[in-house]
mmCIF file of C-alpha atoms and ligand atoms in Angstrom:
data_model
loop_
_atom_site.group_PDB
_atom_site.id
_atom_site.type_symbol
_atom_site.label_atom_id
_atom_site.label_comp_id
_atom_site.label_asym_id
_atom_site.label_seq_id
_atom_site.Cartn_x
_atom_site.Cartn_y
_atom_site.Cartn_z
ATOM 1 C CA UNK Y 1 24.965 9.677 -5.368
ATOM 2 C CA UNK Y 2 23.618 6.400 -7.555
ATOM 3 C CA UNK Y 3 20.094 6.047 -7.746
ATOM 4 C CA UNK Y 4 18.155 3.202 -7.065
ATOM 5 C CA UNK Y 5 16.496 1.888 -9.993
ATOM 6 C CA UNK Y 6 13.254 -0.730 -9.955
ATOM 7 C CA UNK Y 7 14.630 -3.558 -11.648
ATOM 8 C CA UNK Y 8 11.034 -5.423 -11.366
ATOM 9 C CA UNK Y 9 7.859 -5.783 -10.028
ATOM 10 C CA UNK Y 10 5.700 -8.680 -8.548
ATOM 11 C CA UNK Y 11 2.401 -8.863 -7.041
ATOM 12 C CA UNK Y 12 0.099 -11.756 -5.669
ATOM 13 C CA UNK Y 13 -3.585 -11.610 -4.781
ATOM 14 C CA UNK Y 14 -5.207 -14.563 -2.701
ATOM 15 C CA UNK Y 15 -7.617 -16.207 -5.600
ATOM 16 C CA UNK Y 16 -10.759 -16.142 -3.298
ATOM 17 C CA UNK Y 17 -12.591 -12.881 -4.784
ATOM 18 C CA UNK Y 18 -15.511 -10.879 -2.041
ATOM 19 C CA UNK Y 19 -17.564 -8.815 -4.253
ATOM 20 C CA UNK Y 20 -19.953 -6.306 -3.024
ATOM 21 C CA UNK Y 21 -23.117 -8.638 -3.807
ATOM 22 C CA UNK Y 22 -21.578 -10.912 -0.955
ATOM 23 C CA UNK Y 23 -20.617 -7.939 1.255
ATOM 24 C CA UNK Y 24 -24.911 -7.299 0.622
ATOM 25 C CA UNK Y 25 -25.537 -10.179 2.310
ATOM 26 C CA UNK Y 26 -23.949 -10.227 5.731
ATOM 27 C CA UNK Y 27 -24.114 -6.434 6.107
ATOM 28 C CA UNK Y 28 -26.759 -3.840 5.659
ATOM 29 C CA UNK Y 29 -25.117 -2.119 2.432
ATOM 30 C CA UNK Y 30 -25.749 -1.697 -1.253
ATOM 31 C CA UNK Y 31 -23.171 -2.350 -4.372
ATOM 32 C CA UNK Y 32 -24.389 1.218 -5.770
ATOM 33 C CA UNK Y 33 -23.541 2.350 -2.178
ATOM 34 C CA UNK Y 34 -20.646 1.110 -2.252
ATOM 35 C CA UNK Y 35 -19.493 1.510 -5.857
ATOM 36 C CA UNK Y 36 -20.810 5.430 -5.233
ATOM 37 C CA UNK Y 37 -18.635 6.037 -1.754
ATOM 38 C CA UNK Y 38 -15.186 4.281 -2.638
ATOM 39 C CA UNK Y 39 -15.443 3.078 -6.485
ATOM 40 C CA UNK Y 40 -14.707 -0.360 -4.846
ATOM 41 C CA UNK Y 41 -16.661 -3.559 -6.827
ATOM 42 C CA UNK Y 42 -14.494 -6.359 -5.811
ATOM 43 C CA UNK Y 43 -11.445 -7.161 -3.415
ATOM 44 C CA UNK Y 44 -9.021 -10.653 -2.861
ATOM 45 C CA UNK Y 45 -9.272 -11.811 0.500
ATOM 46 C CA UNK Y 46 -7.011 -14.751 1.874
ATOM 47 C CA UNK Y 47 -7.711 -18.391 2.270
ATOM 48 C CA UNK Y 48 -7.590 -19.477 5.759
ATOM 49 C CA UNK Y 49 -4.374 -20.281 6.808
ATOM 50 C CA UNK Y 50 -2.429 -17.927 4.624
ATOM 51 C CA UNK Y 51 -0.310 -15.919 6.490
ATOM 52 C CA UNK Y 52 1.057 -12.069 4.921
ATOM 53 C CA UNK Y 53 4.564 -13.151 4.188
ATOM 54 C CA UNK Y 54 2.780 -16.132 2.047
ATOM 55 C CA UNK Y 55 1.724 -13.046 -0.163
ATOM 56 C CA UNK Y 56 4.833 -11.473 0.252
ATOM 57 C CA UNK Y 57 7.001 -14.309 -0.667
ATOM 58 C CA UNK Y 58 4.772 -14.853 -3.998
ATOM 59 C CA UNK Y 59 4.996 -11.407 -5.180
ATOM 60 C CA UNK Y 60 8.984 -11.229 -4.322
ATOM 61 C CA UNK Y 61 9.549 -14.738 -6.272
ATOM 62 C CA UNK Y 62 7.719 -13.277 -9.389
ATOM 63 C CA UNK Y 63 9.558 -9.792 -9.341
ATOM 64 C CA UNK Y 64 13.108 -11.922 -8.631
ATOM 65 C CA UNK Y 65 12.583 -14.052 -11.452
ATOM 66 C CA UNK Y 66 11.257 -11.589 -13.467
ATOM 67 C CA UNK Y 67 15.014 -9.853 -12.612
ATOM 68 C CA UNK Y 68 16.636 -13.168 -13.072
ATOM 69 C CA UNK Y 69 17.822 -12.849 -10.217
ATOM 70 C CA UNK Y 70 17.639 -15.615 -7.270
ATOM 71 C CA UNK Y 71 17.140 -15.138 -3.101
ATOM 72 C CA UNK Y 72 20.837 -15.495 -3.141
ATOM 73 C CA UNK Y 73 21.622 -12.619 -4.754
ATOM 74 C CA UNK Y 74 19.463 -10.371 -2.106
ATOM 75 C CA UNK Y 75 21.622 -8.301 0.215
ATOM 76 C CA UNK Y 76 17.862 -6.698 2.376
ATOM 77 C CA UNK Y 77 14.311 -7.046 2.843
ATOM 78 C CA UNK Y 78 11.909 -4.220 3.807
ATOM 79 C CA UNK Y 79 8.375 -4.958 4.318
ATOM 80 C CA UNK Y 80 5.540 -2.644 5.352
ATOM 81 C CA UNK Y 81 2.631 -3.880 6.930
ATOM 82 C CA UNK Y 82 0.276 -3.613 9.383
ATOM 83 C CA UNK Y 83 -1.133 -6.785 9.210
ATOM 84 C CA UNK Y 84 2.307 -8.835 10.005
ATOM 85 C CA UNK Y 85 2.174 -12.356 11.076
ATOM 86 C CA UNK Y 86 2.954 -12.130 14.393
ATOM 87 C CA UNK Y 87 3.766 -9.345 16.742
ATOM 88 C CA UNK Y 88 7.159 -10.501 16.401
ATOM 89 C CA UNK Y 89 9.663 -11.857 14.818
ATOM 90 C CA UNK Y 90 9.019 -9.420 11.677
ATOM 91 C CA UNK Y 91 6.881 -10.537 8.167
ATOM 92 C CA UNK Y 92 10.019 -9.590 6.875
ATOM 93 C CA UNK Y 93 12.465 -12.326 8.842
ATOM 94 C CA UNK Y 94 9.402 -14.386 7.631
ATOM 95 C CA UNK Y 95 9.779 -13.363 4.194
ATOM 96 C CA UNK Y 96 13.682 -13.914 4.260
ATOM 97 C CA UNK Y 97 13.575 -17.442 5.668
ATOM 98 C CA UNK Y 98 10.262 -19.005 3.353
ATOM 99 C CA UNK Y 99 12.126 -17.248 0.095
ATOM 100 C CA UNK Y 100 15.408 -19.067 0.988
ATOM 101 C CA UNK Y 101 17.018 -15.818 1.221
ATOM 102 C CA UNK Y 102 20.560 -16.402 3.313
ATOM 103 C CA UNK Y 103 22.371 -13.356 3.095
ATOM 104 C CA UNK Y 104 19.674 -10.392 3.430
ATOM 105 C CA UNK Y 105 19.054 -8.979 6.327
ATOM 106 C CA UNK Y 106 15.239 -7.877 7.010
ATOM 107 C CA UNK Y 107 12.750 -5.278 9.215
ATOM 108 C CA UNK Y 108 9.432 -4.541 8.868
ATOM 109 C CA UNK Y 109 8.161 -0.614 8.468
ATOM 110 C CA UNK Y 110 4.816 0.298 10.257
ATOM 111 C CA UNK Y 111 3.690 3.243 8.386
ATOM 112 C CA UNK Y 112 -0.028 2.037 7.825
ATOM 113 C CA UNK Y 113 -0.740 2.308 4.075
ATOM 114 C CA UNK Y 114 2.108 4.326 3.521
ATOM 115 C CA UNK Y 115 4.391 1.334 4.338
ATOM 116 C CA UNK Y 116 4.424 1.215 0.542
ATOM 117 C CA UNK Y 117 6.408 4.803 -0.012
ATOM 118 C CA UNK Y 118 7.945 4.242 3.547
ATOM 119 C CA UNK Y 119 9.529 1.051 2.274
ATOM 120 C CA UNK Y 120 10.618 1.908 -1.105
ATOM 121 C CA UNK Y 121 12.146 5.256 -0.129
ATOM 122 C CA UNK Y 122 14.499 3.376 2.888
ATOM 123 C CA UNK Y 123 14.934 0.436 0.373
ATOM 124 C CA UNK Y 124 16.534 3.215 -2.372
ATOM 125 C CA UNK Y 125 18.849 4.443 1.089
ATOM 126 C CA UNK Y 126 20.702 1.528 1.121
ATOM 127 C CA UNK Y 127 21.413 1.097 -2.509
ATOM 128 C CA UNK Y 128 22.112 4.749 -2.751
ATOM 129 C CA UNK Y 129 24.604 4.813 0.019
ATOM 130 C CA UNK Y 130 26.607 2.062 -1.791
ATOM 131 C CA UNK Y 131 25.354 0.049 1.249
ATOM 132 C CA UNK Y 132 23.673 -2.794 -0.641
ATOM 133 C CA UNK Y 133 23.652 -3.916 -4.416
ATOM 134 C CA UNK Y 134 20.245 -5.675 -4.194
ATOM 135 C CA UNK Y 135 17.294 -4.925 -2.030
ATOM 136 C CA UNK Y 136 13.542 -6.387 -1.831
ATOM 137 C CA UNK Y 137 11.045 -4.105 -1.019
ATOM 138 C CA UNK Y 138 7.410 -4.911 -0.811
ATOM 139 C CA UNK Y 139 4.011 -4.089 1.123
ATOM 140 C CA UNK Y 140 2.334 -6.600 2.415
ATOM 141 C CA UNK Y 141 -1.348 -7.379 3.683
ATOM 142 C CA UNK Y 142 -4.056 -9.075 5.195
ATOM 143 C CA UNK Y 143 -5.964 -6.773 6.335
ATOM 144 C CA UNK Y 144 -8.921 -8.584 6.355
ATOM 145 C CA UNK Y 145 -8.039 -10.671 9.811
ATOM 146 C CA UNK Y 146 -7.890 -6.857 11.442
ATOM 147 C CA UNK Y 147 -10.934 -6.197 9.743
ATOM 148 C CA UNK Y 148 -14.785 -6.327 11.608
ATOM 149 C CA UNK Y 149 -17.300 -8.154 9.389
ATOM 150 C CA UNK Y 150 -19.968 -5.944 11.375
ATOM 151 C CA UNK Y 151 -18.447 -2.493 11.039
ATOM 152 C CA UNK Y 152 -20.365 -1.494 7.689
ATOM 153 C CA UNK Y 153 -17.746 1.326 7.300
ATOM 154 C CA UNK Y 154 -14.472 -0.496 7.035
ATOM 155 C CA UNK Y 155 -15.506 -3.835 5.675
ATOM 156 C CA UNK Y 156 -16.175 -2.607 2.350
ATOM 157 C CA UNK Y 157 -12.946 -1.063 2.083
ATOM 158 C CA UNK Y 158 -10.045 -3.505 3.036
ATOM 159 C CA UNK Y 159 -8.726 -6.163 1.418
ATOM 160 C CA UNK Y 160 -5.749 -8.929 0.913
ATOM 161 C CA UNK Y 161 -2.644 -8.291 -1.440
ATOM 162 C CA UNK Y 162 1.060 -8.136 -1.814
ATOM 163 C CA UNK Y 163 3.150 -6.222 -3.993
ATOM 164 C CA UNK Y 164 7.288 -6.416 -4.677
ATOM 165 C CA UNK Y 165 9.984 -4.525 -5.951
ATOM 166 C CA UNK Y 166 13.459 -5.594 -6.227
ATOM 167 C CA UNK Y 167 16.091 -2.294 -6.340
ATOM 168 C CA UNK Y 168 19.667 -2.257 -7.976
ATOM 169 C CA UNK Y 169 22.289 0.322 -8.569
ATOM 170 C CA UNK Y 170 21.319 2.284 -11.765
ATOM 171 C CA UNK Y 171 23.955 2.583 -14.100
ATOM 172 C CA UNK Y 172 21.979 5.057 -16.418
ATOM 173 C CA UNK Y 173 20.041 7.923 -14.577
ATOM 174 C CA UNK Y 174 16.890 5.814 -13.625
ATOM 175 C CA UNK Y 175 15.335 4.933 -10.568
ATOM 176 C CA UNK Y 176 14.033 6.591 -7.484
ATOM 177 C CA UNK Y 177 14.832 10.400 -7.736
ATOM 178 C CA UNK Y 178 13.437 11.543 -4.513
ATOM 179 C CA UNK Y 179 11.138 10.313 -2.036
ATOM 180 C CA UNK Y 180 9.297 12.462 1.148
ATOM 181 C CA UNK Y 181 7.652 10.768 4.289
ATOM 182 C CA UNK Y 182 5.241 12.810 6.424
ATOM 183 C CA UNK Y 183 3.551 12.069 9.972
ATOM 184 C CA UNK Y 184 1.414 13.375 12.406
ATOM 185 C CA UNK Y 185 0.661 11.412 15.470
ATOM 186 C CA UNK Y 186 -2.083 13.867 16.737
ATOM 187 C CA UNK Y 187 -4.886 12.223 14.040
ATOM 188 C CA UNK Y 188 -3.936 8.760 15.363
ATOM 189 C CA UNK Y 189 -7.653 7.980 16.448
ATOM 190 C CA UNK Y 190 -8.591 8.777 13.024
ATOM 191 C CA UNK Y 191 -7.357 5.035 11.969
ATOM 192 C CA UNK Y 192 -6.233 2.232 14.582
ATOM 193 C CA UNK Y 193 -6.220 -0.773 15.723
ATOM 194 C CA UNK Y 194 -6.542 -0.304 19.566
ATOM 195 C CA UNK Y 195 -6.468 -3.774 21.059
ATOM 196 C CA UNK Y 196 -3.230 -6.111 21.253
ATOM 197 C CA UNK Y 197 -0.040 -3.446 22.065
ATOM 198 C CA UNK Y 198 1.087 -2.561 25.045
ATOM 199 C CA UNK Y 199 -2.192 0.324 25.527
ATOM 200 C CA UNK Y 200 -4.375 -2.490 25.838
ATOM 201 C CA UNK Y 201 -2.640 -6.139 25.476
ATOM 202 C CA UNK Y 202 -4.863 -9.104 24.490
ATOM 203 C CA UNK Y 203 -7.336 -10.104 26.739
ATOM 204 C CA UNK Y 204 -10.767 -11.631 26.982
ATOM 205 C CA UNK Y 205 -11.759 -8.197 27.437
ATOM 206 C CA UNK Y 206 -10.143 -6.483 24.561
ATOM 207 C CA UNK Y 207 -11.835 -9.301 22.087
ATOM 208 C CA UNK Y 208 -15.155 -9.312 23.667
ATOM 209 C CA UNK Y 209 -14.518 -5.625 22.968
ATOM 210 C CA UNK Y 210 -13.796 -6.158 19.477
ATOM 211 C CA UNK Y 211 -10.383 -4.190 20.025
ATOM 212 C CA UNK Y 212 -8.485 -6.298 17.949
ATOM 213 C CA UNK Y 213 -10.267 -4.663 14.733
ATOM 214 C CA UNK Y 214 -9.185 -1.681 12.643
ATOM 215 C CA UNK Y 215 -11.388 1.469 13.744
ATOM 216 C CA UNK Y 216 -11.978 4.315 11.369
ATOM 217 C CA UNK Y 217 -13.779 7.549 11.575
ATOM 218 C CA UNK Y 218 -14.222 7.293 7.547
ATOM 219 C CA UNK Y 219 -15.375 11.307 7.489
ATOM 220 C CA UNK Y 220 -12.017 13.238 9.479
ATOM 221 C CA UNK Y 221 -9.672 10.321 7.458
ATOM 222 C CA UNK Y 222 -11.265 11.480 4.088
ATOM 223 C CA UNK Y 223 -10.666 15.248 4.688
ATOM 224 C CA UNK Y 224 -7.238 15.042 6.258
ATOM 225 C CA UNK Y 225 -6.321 12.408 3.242
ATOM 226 C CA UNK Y 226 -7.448 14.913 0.633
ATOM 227 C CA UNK Y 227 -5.697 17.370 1.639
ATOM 228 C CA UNK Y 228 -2.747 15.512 2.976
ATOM 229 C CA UNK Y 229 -2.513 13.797 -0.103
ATOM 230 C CA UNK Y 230 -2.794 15.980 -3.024
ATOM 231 C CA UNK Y 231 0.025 18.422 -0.969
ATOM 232 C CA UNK Y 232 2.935 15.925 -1.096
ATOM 233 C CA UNK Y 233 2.395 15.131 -4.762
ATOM 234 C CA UNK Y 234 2.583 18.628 -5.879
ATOM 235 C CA UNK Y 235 5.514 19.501 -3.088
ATOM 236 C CA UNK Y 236 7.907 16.708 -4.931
ATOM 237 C CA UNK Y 237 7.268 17.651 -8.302
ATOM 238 C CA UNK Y 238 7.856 20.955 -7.940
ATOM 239 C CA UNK Y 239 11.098 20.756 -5.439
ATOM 240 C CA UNK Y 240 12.281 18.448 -8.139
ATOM 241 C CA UNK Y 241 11.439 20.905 -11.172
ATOM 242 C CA UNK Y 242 8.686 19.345 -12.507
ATOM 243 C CA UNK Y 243 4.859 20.101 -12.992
ATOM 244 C CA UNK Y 244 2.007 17.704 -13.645
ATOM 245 C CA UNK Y 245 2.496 18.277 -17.090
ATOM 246 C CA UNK Y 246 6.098 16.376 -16.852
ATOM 247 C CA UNK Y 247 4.272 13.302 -14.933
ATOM 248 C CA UNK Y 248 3.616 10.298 -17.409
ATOM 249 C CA UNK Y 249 1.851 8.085 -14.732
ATOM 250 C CA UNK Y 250 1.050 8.859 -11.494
ATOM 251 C CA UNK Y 251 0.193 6.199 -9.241
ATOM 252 C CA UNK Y 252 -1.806 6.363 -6.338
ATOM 253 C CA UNK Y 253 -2.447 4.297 -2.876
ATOM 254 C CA UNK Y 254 -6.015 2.900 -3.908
ATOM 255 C CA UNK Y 255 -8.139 3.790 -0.734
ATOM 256 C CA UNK Y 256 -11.117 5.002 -2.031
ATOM 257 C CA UNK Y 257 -11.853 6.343 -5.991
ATOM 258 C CA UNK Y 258 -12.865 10.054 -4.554
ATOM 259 C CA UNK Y 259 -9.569 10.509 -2.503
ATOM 260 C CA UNK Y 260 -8.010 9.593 -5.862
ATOM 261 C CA UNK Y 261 -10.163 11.919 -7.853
ATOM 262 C CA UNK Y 262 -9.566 14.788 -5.254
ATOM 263 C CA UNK Y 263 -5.455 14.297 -5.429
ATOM 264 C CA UNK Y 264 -5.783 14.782 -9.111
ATOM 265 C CA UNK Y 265 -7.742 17.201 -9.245
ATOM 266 C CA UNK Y 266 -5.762 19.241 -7.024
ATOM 267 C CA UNK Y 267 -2.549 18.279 -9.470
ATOM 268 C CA UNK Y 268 -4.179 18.959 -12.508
ATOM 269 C CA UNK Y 269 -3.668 15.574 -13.784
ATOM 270 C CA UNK Y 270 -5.600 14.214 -16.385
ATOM 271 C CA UNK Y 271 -7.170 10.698 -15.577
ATOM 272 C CA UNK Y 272 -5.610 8.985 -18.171
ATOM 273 C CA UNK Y 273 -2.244 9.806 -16.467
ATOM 274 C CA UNK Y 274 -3.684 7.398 -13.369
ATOM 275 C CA UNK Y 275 -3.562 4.171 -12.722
ATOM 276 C CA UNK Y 276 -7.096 3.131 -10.898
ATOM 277 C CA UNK Y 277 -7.694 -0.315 -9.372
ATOM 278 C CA UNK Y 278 -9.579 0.123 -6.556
ATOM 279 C CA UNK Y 279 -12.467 -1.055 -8.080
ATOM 280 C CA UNK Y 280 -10.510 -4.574 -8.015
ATOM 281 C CA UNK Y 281 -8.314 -4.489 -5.272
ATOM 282 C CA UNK Y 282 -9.796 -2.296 -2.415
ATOM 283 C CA UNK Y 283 -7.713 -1.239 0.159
ATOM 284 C CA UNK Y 284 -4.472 -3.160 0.267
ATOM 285 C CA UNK Y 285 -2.648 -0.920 2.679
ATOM 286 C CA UNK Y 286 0.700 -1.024 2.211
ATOM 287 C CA UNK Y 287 0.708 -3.554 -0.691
ATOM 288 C CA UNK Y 288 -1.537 -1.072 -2.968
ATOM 289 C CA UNK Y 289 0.851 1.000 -4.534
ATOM 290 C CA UNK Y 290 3.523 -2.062 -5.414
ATOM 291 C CA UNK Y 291 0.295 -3.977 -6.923
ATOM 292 C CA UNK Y 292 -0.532 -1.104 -8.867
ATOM 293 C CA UNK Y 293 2.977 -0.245 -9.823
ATOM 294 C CA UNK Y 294 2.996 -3.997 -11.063
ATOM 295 C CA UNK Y 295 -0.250 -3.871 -12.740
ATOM 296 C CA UNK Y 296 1.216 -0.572 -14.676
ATOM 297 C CA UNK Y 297 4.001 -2.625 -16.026
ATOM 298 C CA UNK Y 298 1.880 -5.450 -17.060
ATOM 299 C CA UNK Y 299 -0.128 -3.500 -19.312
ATOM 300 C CA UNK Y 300 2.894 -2.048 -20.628
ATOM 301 C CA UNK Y 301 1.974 1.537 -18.980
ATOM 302 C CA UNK Y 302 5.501 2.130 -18.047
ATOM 303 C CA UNK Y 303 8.016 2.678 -20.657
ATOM 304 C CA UNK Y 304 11.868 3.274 -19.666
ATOM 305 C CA UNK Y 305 12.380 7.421 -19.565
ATOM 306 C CA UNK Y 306 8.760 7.927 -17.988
ATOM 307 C CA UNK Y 307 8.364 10.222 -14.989
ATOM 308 C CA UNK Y 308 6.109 8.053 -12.214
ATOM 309 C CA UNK Y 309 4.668 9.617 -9.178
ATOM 310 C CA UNK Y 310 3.741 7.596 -6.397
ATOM 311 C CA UNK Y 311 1.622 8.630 -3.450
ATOM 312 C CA UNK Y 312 0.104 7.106 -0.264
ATOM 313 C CA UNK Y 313 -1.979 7.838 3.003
ATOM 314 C CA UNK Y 314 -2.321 5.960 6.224
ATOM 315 C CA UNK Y 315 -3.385 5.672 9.275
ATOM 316 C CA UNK Y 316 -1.659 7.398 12.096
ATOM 317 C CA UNK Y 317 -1.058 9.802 10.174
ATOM 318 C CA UNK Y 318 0.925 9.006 7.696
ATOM 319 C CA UNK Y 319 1.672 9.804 4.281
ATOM 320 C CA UNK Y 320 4.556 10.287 1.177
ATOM 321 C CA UNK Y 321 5.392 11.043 -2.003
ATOM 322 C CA UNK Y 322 8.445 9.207 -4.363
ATOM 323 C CA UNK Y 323 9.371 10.531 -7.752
ATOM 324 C CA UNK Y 324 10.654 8.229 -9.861
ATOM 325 C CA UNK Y 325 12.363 7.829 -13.537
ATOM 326 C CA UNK Y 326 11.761 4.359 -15.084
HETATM 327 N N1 LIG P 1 -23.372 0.877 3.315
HETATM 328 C C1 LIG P 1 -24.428 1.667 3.471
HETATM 329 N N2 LIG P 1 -24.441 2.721 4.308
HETATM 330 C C2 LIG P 1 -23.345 2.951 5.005
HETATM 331 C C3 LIG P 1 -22.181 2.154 4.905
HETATM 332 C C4 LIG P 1 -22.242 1.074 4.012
HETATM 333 N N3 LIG P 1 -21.201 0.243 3.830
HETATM 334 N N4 LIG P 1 -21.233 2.651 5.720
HETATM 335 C C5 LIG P 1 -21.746 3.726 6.318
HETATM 336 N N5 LIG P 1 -23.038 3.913 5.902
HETATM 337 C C6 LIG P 1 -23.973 4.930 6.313
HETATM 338 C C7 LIG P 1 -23.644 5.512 7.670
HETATM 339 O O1 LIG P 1 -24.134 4.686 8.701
HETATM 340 C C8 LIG P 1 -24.348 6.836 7.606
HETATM 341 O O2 LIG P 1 -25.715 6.639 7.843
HETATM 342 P P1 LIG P 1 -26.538 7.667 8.781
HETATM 343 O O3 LIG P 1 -26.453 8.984 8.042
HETATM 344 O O4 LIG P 1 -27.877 7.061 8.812
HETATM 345 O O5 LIG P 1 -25.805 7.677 10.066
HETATM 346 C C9 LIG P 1 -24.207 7.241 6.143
HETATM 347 O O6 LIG P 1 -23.886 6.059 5.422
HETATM 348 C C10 LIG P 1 -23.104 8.252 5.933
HETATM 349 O O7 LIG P 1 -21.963 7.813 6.639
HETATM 350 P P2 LIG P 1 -20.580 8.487 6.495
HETATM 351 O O8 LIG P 1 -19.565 7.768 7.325
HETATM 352 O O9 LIG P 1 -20.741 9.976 6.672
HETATM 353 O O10 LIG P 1 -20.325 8.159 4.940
HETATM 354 P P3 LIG P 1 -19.223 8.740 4.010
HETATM 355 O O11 LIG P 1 -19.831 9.403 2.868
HETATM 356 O O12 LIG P 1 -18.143 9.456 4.779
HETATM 357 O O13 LIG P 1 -18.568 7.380 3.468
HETATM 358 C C11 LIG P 1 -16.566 6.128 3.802
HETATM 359 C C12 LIG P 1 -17.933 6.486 4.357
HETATM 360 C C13 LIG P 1 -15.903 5.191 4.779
HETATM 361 C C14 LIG P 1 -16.770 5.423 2.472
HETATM 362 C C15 LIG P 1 -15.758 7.429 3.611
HETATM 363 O O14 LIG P 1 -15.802 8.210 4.779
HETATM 364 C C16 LIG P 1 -14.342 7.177 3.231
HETATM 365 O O15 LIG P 1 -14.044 6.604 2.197
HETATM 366 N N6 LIG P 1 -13.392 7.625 4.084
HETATM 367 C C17 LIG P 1 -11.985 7.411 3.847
HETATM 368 C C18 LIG P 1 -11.629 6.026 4.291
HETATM 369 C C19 LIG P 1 -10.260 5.597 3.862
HETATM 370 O O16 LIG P 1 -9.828 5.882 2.773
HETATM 371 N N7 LIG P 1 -9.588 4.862 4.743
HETATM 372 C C20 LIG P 1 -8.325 4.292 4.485
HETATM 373 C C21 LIG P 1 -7.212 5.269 4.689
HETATM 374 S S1 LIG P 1 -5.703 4.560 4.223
#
């Protein structure tokens, strides 16, 4: 079978910038805190009236031009959020219609943060199966609308960001070599947003009851992430023949600096091998790993013939692995 190579990346952050000196003053908290528990300084938050497929649609534009390639040319869209714009019609059929994209069709994934390996690994499907020639994938969030300004344990951790990546046929031996999705529904209360579905639909009730926010119990998601996390990275590698030693950048969902230091530890990774920016970006769900993927290429961490592995977490739970050769 062909693989699916990342032909570029894109990424958009909303310019307005929350640091943790303005997160001091509307909650009882502390930068070193803060900067301690997560390794988070600063995180992009969206301007009012900026809707998640307005981040998506940036971040696809840069990666298609970046491909030289135009909306025309794309055949699908996959978005993961959790933060879409509406209940329905999907971010994605948002996504297709503000980027002028005619022929692709388009569906959201709900896989929390790992929407990001979720919608990469059903992106490479189609281009592997000789379905599709070109496909967007991206993760897209604002996560700060689901977010409650008075819960002192989320709102330092989740932020506003979108992240692209545009898939083609590979003609040389690049591109996604393999990709594993995990769930377990039993930790759902671990990480939700209760208020809004069919459970409990939108009333003056569920607001009053602040329902419509995420909820977290930070301690059980930071043990079952550790664990959870580090396992799937060293299960691809080594079903694929590789050790840590083999991995040239490994790339991480940015949730929180410990998690990350945990996973790598557990890998035997050195740090140098990782691409951190948390301390930037927060927790951009399913957008963190395309941002960081992007931010990797900027800085000209990624050269073609690396080995990348990419790993995520999220709520529900959910989490993956993807393994691939740039
Ligand atoms: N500032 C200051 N104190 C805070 C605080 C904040 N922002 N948030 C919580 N605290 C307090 C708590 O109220 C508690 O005080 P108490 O002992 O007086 O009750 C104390 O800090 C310890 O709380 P706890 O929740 O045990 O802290 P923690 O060390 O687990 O850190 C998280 C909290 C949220 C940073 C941590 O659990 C975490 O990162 N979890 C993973 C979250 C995550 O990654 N979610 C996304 C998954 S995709």
């Amino acid at each position: 079978m062909r693989r699916a190579k990342i032909v570029s990346v894109g990424s958009y952050a909303p310019k307005r910038i929350l640091t943790n000196a303005d997160l001091e003053k509307v909650i009882e908290t502390s930068d070193e805190w803060i900067v301690q528990r997560t390794g988070i300084r600063e995180r992009h938050i969206a301007e009012e009236g900026e809707v998640t497929s307005d981040l998506a649609v940036r971040a696809a534009q840069q990666a298609l031009e970046r491909a030289n390639l135009v909306p025309e040319d794309v055949d699908f869209i996959v978005v993961g959020t959790t933060s879409p714009d509406m209940p329905f019609p999907s971010t994605a059929n948002f996504v297709q219609h503000k980027l002028g994209a005619p022929r692709a069709g388009s569906v959201d994934v709900q896989a929390a943060c790992t929407g990001s390996i979720y919608s990469l690994s059903i992106g490479a499907q189609y281009i592997q199966t000789g379905k599709y020639r070109t496909v967007l994938c991206i993760g897209a969030e604002i996560l700060s609308r689901i977010t409650d300004f008075t819960d002192r344990g989320t709102c330092i951790l989740l932020a506003d960001a979108a992240g692209a990546a545009v898939l083609q046929p590979s003609g040389d031996g690049s591109g996604v070599i393999d990709a594993d999705l995990y769930s377990e529904g039993k930790y759902w209360e671990y990480l939700y947003q209760p208020g809004g579905g069919t459970k409990h639909p939108a009333s003056h009730e569920t607001v009053d009851a602040r329902m419509h926010f995420a909820k977290m119990k930070g301690n059980e998601v930071f043990k079952v992430a550790v664990r959870m996390f580090g396992d799937c990275a060293a299960t691809i590698l080594e079903r694929n023949g590789f050790t840590a030693r083999d991995v040239d950048l490994f790339i991480p969902h940015q949730a929180n600096l410990r998690i990350i230091e945990a996973a790598v530890k557990r890998l035997g990774l050195p740090m140098e091998k990782v691409l951190v920016n948390v301390d930037r970006y927060g927790n951009t769900g399913a957008a963190s790993v395309y941002v960081a993927l992007e931010e990797a290429w900027s800085l000209g961490r990624v050269k073609p013939g690396d080995l990348l592995l990419l790993a995520a977490f999220g709520g529900g739970f959910t989490w993956g692995a993807a393994l691939v050769r740039w």
